Short mmCIF file of C-alpha atoms and ligand atoms in Angstrom, two decimals:
data_model
loop_
_atom_site.label_atom_id
_atom_site.label_comp_id
_atom_site.label_asym_id
_atom_site.label_seq_id
_atom_site.Cartn_x
_atom_site.Cartn_y
_atom_site.Cartn_z
CA MET O 1 -8.87 -26.63 -10.42
CA ASN O 2 -12.40 -27.96 -10.96
CA ALA O 3 -15.58 -25.99 -10.53
CA SER O 4 -16.94 -27.96 -7.60
CA THR O 5 -13.78 -27.37 -5.54
CA ASN O 6 -14.00 -23.68 -6.28
CA ALA O 7 -17.68 -23.53 -5.32
CA ALA O 8 -16.99 -25.29 -2.03
CA VAL O 9 -14.30 -22.75 -1.20
CA ASN O 10 -16.55 -19.85 -2.13
CA THR O 11 -19.46 -21.10 -0.03
CA ASP O 12 -17.18 -21.47 2.93
CA ARG O 13 -15.73 -18.01 2.48
CA ALA O 14 -19.17 -16.46 2.18
CA LYS O 15 -19.77 -17.22 5.85
CA VAL O 16 -16.90 -15.01 6.94
CA VAL O 17 -16.67 -11.24 6.57
CA ASP O 18 -12.92 -10.75 6.35
CA LEU O 19 -12.04 -7.14 7.17
CA ARG O 20 -8.45 -7.81 8.30
CA SER O 21 -6.90 -6.41 5.14
CA ASP O 22 -7.51 -5.72 1.47
CA THR O 23 -4.85 -8.36 0.75
CA VAL O 24 -7.28 -11.24 1.43
CA THR O 25 -9.20 -10.98 -1.86
CA GLN O 26 -9.57 -13.93 -4.21
CA PRO O 27 -8.99 -13.43 -7.94
CA THR O 28 -12.30 -13.04 -9.81
CA ALA O 29 -13.33 -15.44 -12.56
CA ALA O 30 -12.41 -12.85 -15.20
CA MET O 31 -9.00 -12.36 -13.57
CA ARG O 32 -8.40 -16.11 -13.51
CA ALA O 33 -9.36 -16.27 -17.19
CA ALA O 34 -6.85 -13.50 -17.98
CA MET O 35 -4.19 -15.43 -16.07
CA ALA O 36 -4.96 -18.66 -17.90
CA ALA O 37 -4.80 -16.91 -21.28
CA ALA O 38 -1.58 -14.96 -20.64
CA PRO O 39 1.28 -15.43 -23.11
CA LEU O 40 4.41 -16.31 -21.14
CA GLY O 41 8.19 -16.24 -21.43
CA ASP O 42 11.25 -16.20 -19.21
CA ASP O 43 11.24 -12.76 -17.57
CA VAL O 44 14.86 -13.01 -16.47
CA PHE O 45 15.68 -12.96 -20.20
CA GLY O 46 13.15 -10.12 -20.58
CA ASP O 47 11.01 -12.49 -22.67
CA ASP O 48 7.68 -12.50 -20.89
CA PRO O 49 5.23 -10.54 -23.07
CA SER O 50 2.65 -10.23 -20.29
CA VAL O 51 5.20 -8.78 -17.86
CA ASN O 52 6.58 -6.42 -20.51
CA ALA O 53 3.09 -5.22 -21.42
CA LEU O 54 2.23 -4.50 -17.79
CA GLN O 55 5.51 -2.69 -17.13
CA THR O 56 4.98 -0.45 -20.16
CA ALA O 57 1.30 0.15 -19.39
CA LEU O 58 1.70 1.21 -15.76
CA ALA O 59 4.84 3.30 -16.36
CA GLU O 60 3.04 5.16 -19.16
CA ARG O 61 -0.11 5.69 -17.12
CA LEU O 62 1.87 7.08 -14.18
CA GLY O 63 4.23 9.20 -16.31
CA PHE O 64 7.48 7.26 -15.78
CA GLU O 65 10.03 5.96 -18.30
CA ALA O 66 10.08 2.40 -17.03
CA GLY O 67 8.52 -0.14 -14.68
CA LEU O 68 9.73 -3.32 -12.99
CA PHE O 69 7.39 -6.09 -11.84
CA MET O 70 8.16 -7.28 -8.32
CA PRO O 71 6.91 -10.20 -6.22
CA THR O 72 6.01 -8.02 -3.23
CA GLY O 73 5.70 -4.41 -2.22
CA THR O 74 8.32 -4.91 0.47
CA GLN O 75 10.86 -5.96 -2.13
CA SER O 76 9.77 -3.18 -4.47
CA ASN O 77 10.37 -0.56 -1.77
CA LEU O 78 13.70 -2.09 -0.80
CA ALA O 79 14.91 -2.31 -4.39
CA ALA O 80 13.90 1.35 -4.79
CA LEU O 81 15.84 2.39 -1.68
CA MET O 82 18.86 0.41 -2.89
CA ALA O 83 18.59 2.01 -6.33
CA HIS O 84 18.42 5.53 -4.87
CA CYS O 85 20.97 5.11 -2.06
CA GLU O 86 24.48 3.76 -1.53
CA ARG O 87 25.83 2.10 1.58
CA GLY O 88 26.06 4.76 4.32
CA ASP O 89 23.30 6.92 2.87
CA GLU O 90 20.20 7.87 4.80
CA TYR O 91 16.50 8.16 3.96
CA ILE O 92 13.98 10.33 5.76
CA VAL O 93 10.79 8.41 6.44
CA GLY O 94 7.75 8.36 8.72
CA GLN O 95 7.72 6.50 12.06
CA TYR O 96 4.73 4.48 10.86
CA ALA O 97 5.77 4.18 7.23
CA HIS O 98 5.81 0.66 5.84
CA THR O 99 9.33 1.24 4.47
CA TYR O 100 10.54 1.88 8.01
CA ARG O 101 8.38 0.00 10.48
CA TRP O 102 6.91 -2.95 8.62
CA GLU O 103 9.70 -4.31 6.45
CA GLY O 104 11.90 -6.08 8.98
CA GLY O 105 14.50 -3.33 8.90
CA GLY O 106 15.44 -4.45 5.38
CA ALA O 107 16.89 -1.12 4.28
CA ALA O 108 19.41 -1.25 7.15
CA VAL O 109 19.96 -5.02 7.13
CA LEU O 110 20.25 -5.61 3.39
CA GLY O 111 20.93 -2.15 1.98
CA SER O 112 23.20 -0.63 4.65
CA ILE O 113 20.92 2.39 4.38
CA GLN O 114 20.15 4.24 7.59
CA PRO O 115 16.60 5.38 8.27
CA GLN O 116 15.87 8.78 9.82
CA PRO O 117 12.32 8.25 11.07
CA LEU O 118 10.15 11.31 11.82
CA ASN O 119 6.81 11.63 13.61
CA HIS O 120 3.73 12.09 11.47
CA ALA O 121 1.32 14.99 11.64
CA ALA O 122 -2.32 14.00 12.28
CA ASP O 123 -3.00 13.93 8.52
CA GLY O 124 -0.21 11.39 7.98
CA SER O 125 2.25 13.85 6.46
CA LEU O 126 5.78 14.53 7.70
CA PRO O 127 5.99 18.19 8.78
CA LEU O 128 8.32 19.88 6.29
CA ALA O 129 10.15 21.86 8.96
CA ASP O 130 11.08 18.53 10.57
CA VAL O 131 12.15 17.08 7.26
CA GLU O 132 14.35 20.09 6.57
CA ALA O 133 15.83 20.09 10.09
CA ASN O 134 16.84 16.45 9.66
CA ILE O 135 18.72 16.82 6.40
CA LYS O 136 22.32 16.42 7.53
CA PRO O 137 25.14 18.72 6.47
CA ASP O 138 27.91 17.28 4.31
CA ASP O 139 30.18 16.25 7.18
CA PRO O 140 31.85 12.88 7.87
CA HIS O 141 30.06 12.68 11.24
CA PHE O 142 26.76 12.11 9.47
CA ALA O 143 25.23 9.64 7.10
CA ARG O 144 24.54 11.25 3.73
CA THR O 145 20.87 12.23 3.54
CA ARG O 146 19.90 11.06 0.09
CA LEU O 147 16.19 10.32 -0.10
CA LEU O 148 12.77 11.40 1.13
CA ALA O 149 10.35 8.45 1.29
CA LEU O 150 6.62 9.17 1.66
CA GLU O 151 3.61 6.87 1.67
CA ASN O 152 0.18 7.52 0.10
CA THR O 153 -2.31 6.47 1.30
CA ILE O 154 -0.83 6.28 4.77
CA GLY O 155 -3.00 4.54 7.37
CA GLY O 156 -5.88 5.02 4.92
CA LYS O 157 -5.29 8.79 4.72
CA VAL O 158 -4.66 10.69 1.51
CA LEU O 159 -1.71 13.10 1.56
CA PRO O 160 -2.91 16.49 0.28
CA MET O 161 -1.74 17.33 -3.25
CA GLY O 162 -0.41 20.72 -2.09
CA TYR O 163 1.71 18.98 0.53
CA LEU O 164 3.18 16.64 -2.07
CA ALA O 165 4.20 19.62 -4.19
CA GLN O 166 5.87 21.34 -1.23
CA ALA O 167 7.62 18.19 -0.05
CA SER O 168 8.86 17.57 -3.55
CA GLU O 169 10.14 21.14 -3.88
CA LEU O 170 11.95 20.86 -0.53
CA ALA O 171 13.58 17.56 -1.48
CA GLN O 172 14.75 18.91 -4.82
CA ARG O 173 16.11 22.08 -3.23
CA HIS O 174 18.32 19.87 -1.03
CA GLY O 175 19.28 17.43 -3.76
CA LEU O 176 17.26 14.54 -2.29
CA SER O 177 15.55 11.89 -4.40
CA ARG O 178 11.86 11.30 -3.78
CA HIS O 179 10.28 7.85 -3.40
CA LEU O 180 6.60 7.14 -2.90
CA ASP O 181 5.37 3.94 -1.32
CA GLY O 182 2.14 3.94 -3.29
CA ALA O 183 1.01 0.47 -2.21
CA ARG O 184 -2.46 2.05 -2.23
CA LEU O 185 -1.74 4.82 -4.76
CA PHE O 186 -5.00 4.09 -6.57
CA ASN O 187 -7.06 4.41 -3.38
CA ALA O 188 -5.53 7.87 -3.00
CA ALA O 189 -6.17 8.62 -6.67
CA VAL O 190 -9.80 7.53 -6.51
CA ALA O 191 -10.34 9.71 -3.42
CA VAL O 192 -8.67 12.70 -5.12
CA ALA O 193 -10.74 12.19 -8.27
CA ALA O 194 -13.93 11.95 -6.19
CA ALA O 195 -13.11 15.22 -4.40
CA GLU O 196 -11.81 17.23 -7.36
CA GLY O 197 -13.41 15.59 -10.37
CA GLY O 198 -11.51 13.93 -13.20
CA ASP O 199 -10.53 10.32 -13.60
CA PRO O 200 -8.46 8.30 -11.14
CA TYR O 201 -5.68 7.48 -13.62
CA ALA O 202 -5.09 11.20 -14.20
CA ALA O 203 -5.11 11.79 -10.42
CA ALA O 204 -2.59 8.96 -9.95
CA LYS O 205 -0.33 10.54 -12.56
CA ARG O 206 -0.57 13.91 -10.82
CA ILE O 207 0.43 12.33 -7.50
CA CYS O 208 3.36 10.57 -9.17
CA SER O 209 4.57 13.77 -10.84
CA HIS O 210 6.05 14.74 -7.45
CA PHE O 211 8.26 11.63 -7.20
CA ASP O 212 11.29 10.03 -8.84
CA SER O 213 9.96 6.55 -8.12
CA VAL O 214 6.75 4.94 -6.97
CA SER O 215 5.92 1.44 -5.80
CA VAL O 216 2.36 0.22 -6.42
CA CYS O 217 0.79 -2.98 -5.01
CA PHE O 218 -1.57 -5.05 -7.13
CA SER O 219 -2.30 -7.41 -4.24
CA LYS O 220 -4.13 -4.90 -2.04
CA GLY O 221 -7.40 -3.26 -3.08
CA LEU O 222 -6.74 -3.98 -6.75
CA GLY O 223 -7.42 -7.63 -5.97
CA ALA O 224 -4.59 -9.49 -7.72
CA PRO O 225 -3.16 -12.53 -5.91
CA ALA O 226 0.41 -11.14 -5.80
CA GLY O 227 2.70 -8.58 -7.36
CA SER O 228 3.85 -4.99 -7.12
CA MET O 229 5.56 -2.65 -9.51
CA LEU O 230 8.30 -0.10 -9.16
CA CYS O 231 8.24 2.76 -11.66
CA GLY O 232 10.97 5.34 -12.29
CA SER O 233 13.54 6.52 -14.81
CA ARG O 234 15.22 3.98 -17.10
CA GLU O 235 18.46 4.40 -15.14
CA LEU O 236 16.77 3.93 -11.75
CA ILE O 237 14.97 0.82 -12.96
CA ARG O 238 18.26 -0.55 -14.31
CA ARG O 239 19.70 -0.27 -10.80
CA ALA O 240 16.54 -1.67 -9.22
CA ARG O 241 16.69 -4.67 -11.57
CA ARG O 242 20.15 -5.49 -10.17
CA ALA O 243 18.80 -5.14 -6.61
CA ARG O 244 15.81 -7.34 -7.43
CA LYS O 245 18.13 -10.07 -8.71
CA MET O 246 20.29 -9.81 -5.59
CA LEU O 247 17.18 -10.01 -3.39
CA GLY O 248 16.01 -13.15 -5.16
CA GLY O 249 12.98 -11.53 -6.78
CA ALA O 250 13.70 -12.16 -10.47
CA MET O 251 11.05 -14.69 -11.52
CA ARG O 252 10.54 -16.68 -14.71
CA GLN O 253 7.11 -17.20 -16.37
CA THR O 254 5.64 -14.57 -14.10
CA GLY O 255 3.25 -13.36 -16.78
CA VAL O 256 0.54 -15.38 -15.01
CA LEU O 257 0.80 -12.85 -12.18
CA ALA O 258 1.36 -9.86 -14.45
CA ALA O 259 -1.83 -10.76 -16.35
CA ALA O 260 -3.79 -10.70 -13.09
CA ALA O 261 -2.26 -7.33 -12.24
CA HIS O 262 -3.00 -5.97 -15.72
CA HIS O 263 -6.61 -7.10 -15.44
CA ALA O 264 -6.81 -5.31 -12.07
CA LEU O 265 -5.27 -2.15 -13.51
CA ASP O 266 -7.85 -2.07 -16.31
CA HIS O 267 -10.93 -3.17 -14.35
CA HIS O 268 -10.48 -2.68 -10.60
CA VAL O 269 -9.32 0.92 -10.22
CA ALA O 270 -12.59 2.86 -10.48
CA ARG O 271 -14.38 0.29 -8.29
CA LEU O 272 -12.12 1.16 -5.33
CA GLY O 273 -14.65 3.95 -4.81
CA GLU O 274 -17.16 1.28 -3.75
CA ASP O 275 -14.78 0.16 -0.99
CA HIS O 276 -14.53 3.76 0.21
CA VAL O 277 -18.33 4.06 0.35
CA LEU O 278 -18.52 0.83 2.35
CA ALA O 279 -15.85 2.05 4.77
CA THR O 280 -17.94 5.17 5.40
CA ARG O 281 -21.04 3.01 5.89
CA LEU O 282 -19.14 0.92 8.43
CA ALA O 283 -17.76 3.97 10.28
CA GLU O 284 -21.23 5.50 10.49
CA GLY O 285 -22.70 2.26 11.77
CA LEU O 286 -20.10 2.11 14.54
CA GLN O 287 -20.67 5.68 15.74
CA GLY O 288 -21.92 6.29 19.25
CA LEU O 289 -20.75 3.10 20.97
CA PRO O 290 -19.37 3.77 24.46
CA GLY O 291 -15.57 3.70 24.60
CA LEU O 292 -15.19 3.40 20.82
CA THR O 293 -13.90 6.45 18.94
CA VAL O 294 -14.33 6.02 15.21
CA GLU O 295 -12.14 7.97 12.80
CA ALA O 296 -13.92 9.13 9.65
CA PRO O 297 -12.35 7.12 6.83
CA GLN O 298 -10.88 8.84 3.76
CA THR O 299 -10.47 5.62 1.76
CA ASN O 300 -10.99 1.92 2.59
CA MET O 301 -9.80 1.71 6.20
CA VAL O 302 -11.74 2.33 9.38
CA PHE O 303 -9.68 2.85 12.54
CA CYS O 304 -11.24 2.90 15.99
CA ASP O 305 -9.56 3.95 19.20
CA VAL O 306 -10.59 1.66 22.00
CA ASP O 307 -9.06 0.41 25.23
CA LYS O 308 -6.42 -2.22 24.43
CA GLU O 309 -8.07 -4.91 26.55
CA ILE O 310 -11.50 -4.22 25.05
CA ALA O 311 -9.97 -4.33 21.57
CA THR O 312 -8.59 -7.83 22.17
CA GLN O 313 -11.95 -9.04 23.50
CA LEU O 314 -13.84 -7.38 20.65
CA VAL O 315 -11.61 -8.91 17.95
CA ALA O 316 -12.19 -12.35 19.56
CA HIS O 317 -15.96 -11.75 19.81
CA LEU O 318 -16.17 -10.64 16.18
CA LYS O 319 -14.22 -13.70 15.10
CA ARG O 320 -16.76 -15.95 16.85
CA GLU O 321 -19.46 -14.09 14.90
CA GLY O 322 -17.64 -14.68 11.61
CA VAL O 323 -16.21 -11.15 11.28
CA LEU O 324 -12.43 -10.83 11.06
CA SER O 325 -10.57 -7.64 12.03
CA THR O 326 -7.23 -6.65 13.53
CA GLY O 327 -6.44 -4.82 16.75
CA LEU O 328 -2.70 -4.24 16.80
CA TYR O 329 -2.49 -0.49 17.61
CA LYS O 330 -6.08 0.44 16.99
CA LEU O 331 -9.04 -1.62 15.92
CA ARG O 332 -8.88 -1.78 12.12
CA PHE O 333 -11.42 -2.78 9.48
CA VAL O 334 -10.49 -2.77 5.79
CA THR O 335 -13.05 -2.96 2.97
CA HIS O 336 -12.26 -4.56 -0.39
CA LEU O 337 -13.48 -6.42 -3.47
CA ASP O 338 -14.83 -9.39 -1.51
CA VAL O 339 -16.89 -7.39 1.00
CA ASP O 340 -20.38 -6.08 0.29
CA ALA O 341 -22.92 -3.92 2.13
CA GLU O 342 -24.50 -6.96 3.75
CA GLY O 343 -21.13 -8.01 5.16
CA VAL O 344 -20.50 -4.52 6.49
CA ASP O 345 -23.92 -4.50 8.14
CA ARG O 346 -23.14 -7.85 9.75
CA ALA O 347 -19.90 -6.38 11.13
CA ILE O 348 -21.81 -3.40 12.54
CA ALA O 349 -24.46 -5.61 14.14
CA ALA O 350 -21.86 -7.94 15.65
CA THR O 351 -19.92 -5.01 17.11
CA ARG O 352 -23.10 -3.52 18.58
CA ARG O 353 -23.98 -6.85 20.18
CA PHE O 354 -20.55 -6.89 21.87
CA PHE O 355 -21.11 -3.49 23.47
CA GLN O 356 -24.68 -4.35 24.45
CA ALA O 357 -23.37 -7.41 26.30
CA GLN O 358 -20.80 -5.18 28.05
CA ALA O 359 -23.39 -2.69 29.28
C1 PLP E 1 1.24 -3.94 1.92
C2 PLP E 1 2.13 -2.76 1.86
C3 PLP E 1 3.41 -2.85 1.30
C4 PLP E 1 3.99 -4.10 0.72
O1 PLP E 1 3.62 -5.25 1.32
P1 PLP E 1 3.89 -6.71 0.74
O2 PLP E 1 3.08 -7.53 1.64
O3 PLP E 1 5.35 -6.93 0.82
O4 PLP E 1 3.43 -6.75 -0.68
C5 PLP E 1 4.16 -1.70 1.27
N1 PLP E 1 3.69 -0.54 1.74
C6 PLP E 1 2.46 -0.42 2.26
C7 PLP E 1 1.99 0.90 2.73
C8 PLP E 1 1.65 -1.53 2.34
O5 PLP E 1 0.42 -1.41 2.87
#
């Protein structure tokens, strides 16, 4: 890639404030340099030094024995479910959890694992009385309840640490394994560290101490182009490696991606706090518009309740003004590495213009 091509792309992108998701980030120059410099090998033979280094580094940081680099978070979650569960087992999961609602039914289709979805409390948690009531007795009528799967952050919300401890205790008391979809684990960790003091890596490790496995995305707020990692015990990762192969996710010189992820792990964790500040700035700027109820963000996502029809019109209006958002259930804006205060202010101004035109 030559510099002039890159510059042209960047200039073009600068016109648009893309708040659809934190997945839209471009690798930084330093990240691209790390990718270009990465030593490579065939990871299916276990020979890629960059992949091996990343797997060791993240597992150690999160307090697990082993890690496994995955192409996507969807596959990482599915491999985890298949490593924890056998055919005919069941996992307890939230109605809006990615591992239930947003993964094409993969656990059922490819893993023969039955979901038991539960409604979320307002804070995103699964009420523990509901979890307990849905653990099936050992009886041939029922699927075998084998796993509790939580997500943190969930819809941008941070599950309270005390809740994680209680959920973990309940799962263990009933012999269930515990999986965390921590696609945005580090957003949760940065928020916990900001509230309680301490550093985000230590907070991430504390969160993970309540789980047998965790899946982390590098391609969300951390800003890598692709890649996720599953962490767990050596035995669990051995099983997940088999699942990954079956699912077609064993890649070769994938150290180019692992190097990007490693760069993100070392340099892009603490800065997630900046995204959280910008989300708050955006939420505050959107306050007080008629018909728009803004939820106070805990991390990098701003959700607004608005009439479905208005939401569709607003998303289209914002797009014409060069501001991208989504309006599937609620209006959603996500801050990330490639958004700054000026972009957020443009989004606020464009939204205000929409409501002024309505009035
Ligand atoms: C993005 C995401 C995933 C994984 O998504 P991929 O696009 O497959 O990498 C899993 N869980 C949550 C909560 C996510 O937001």
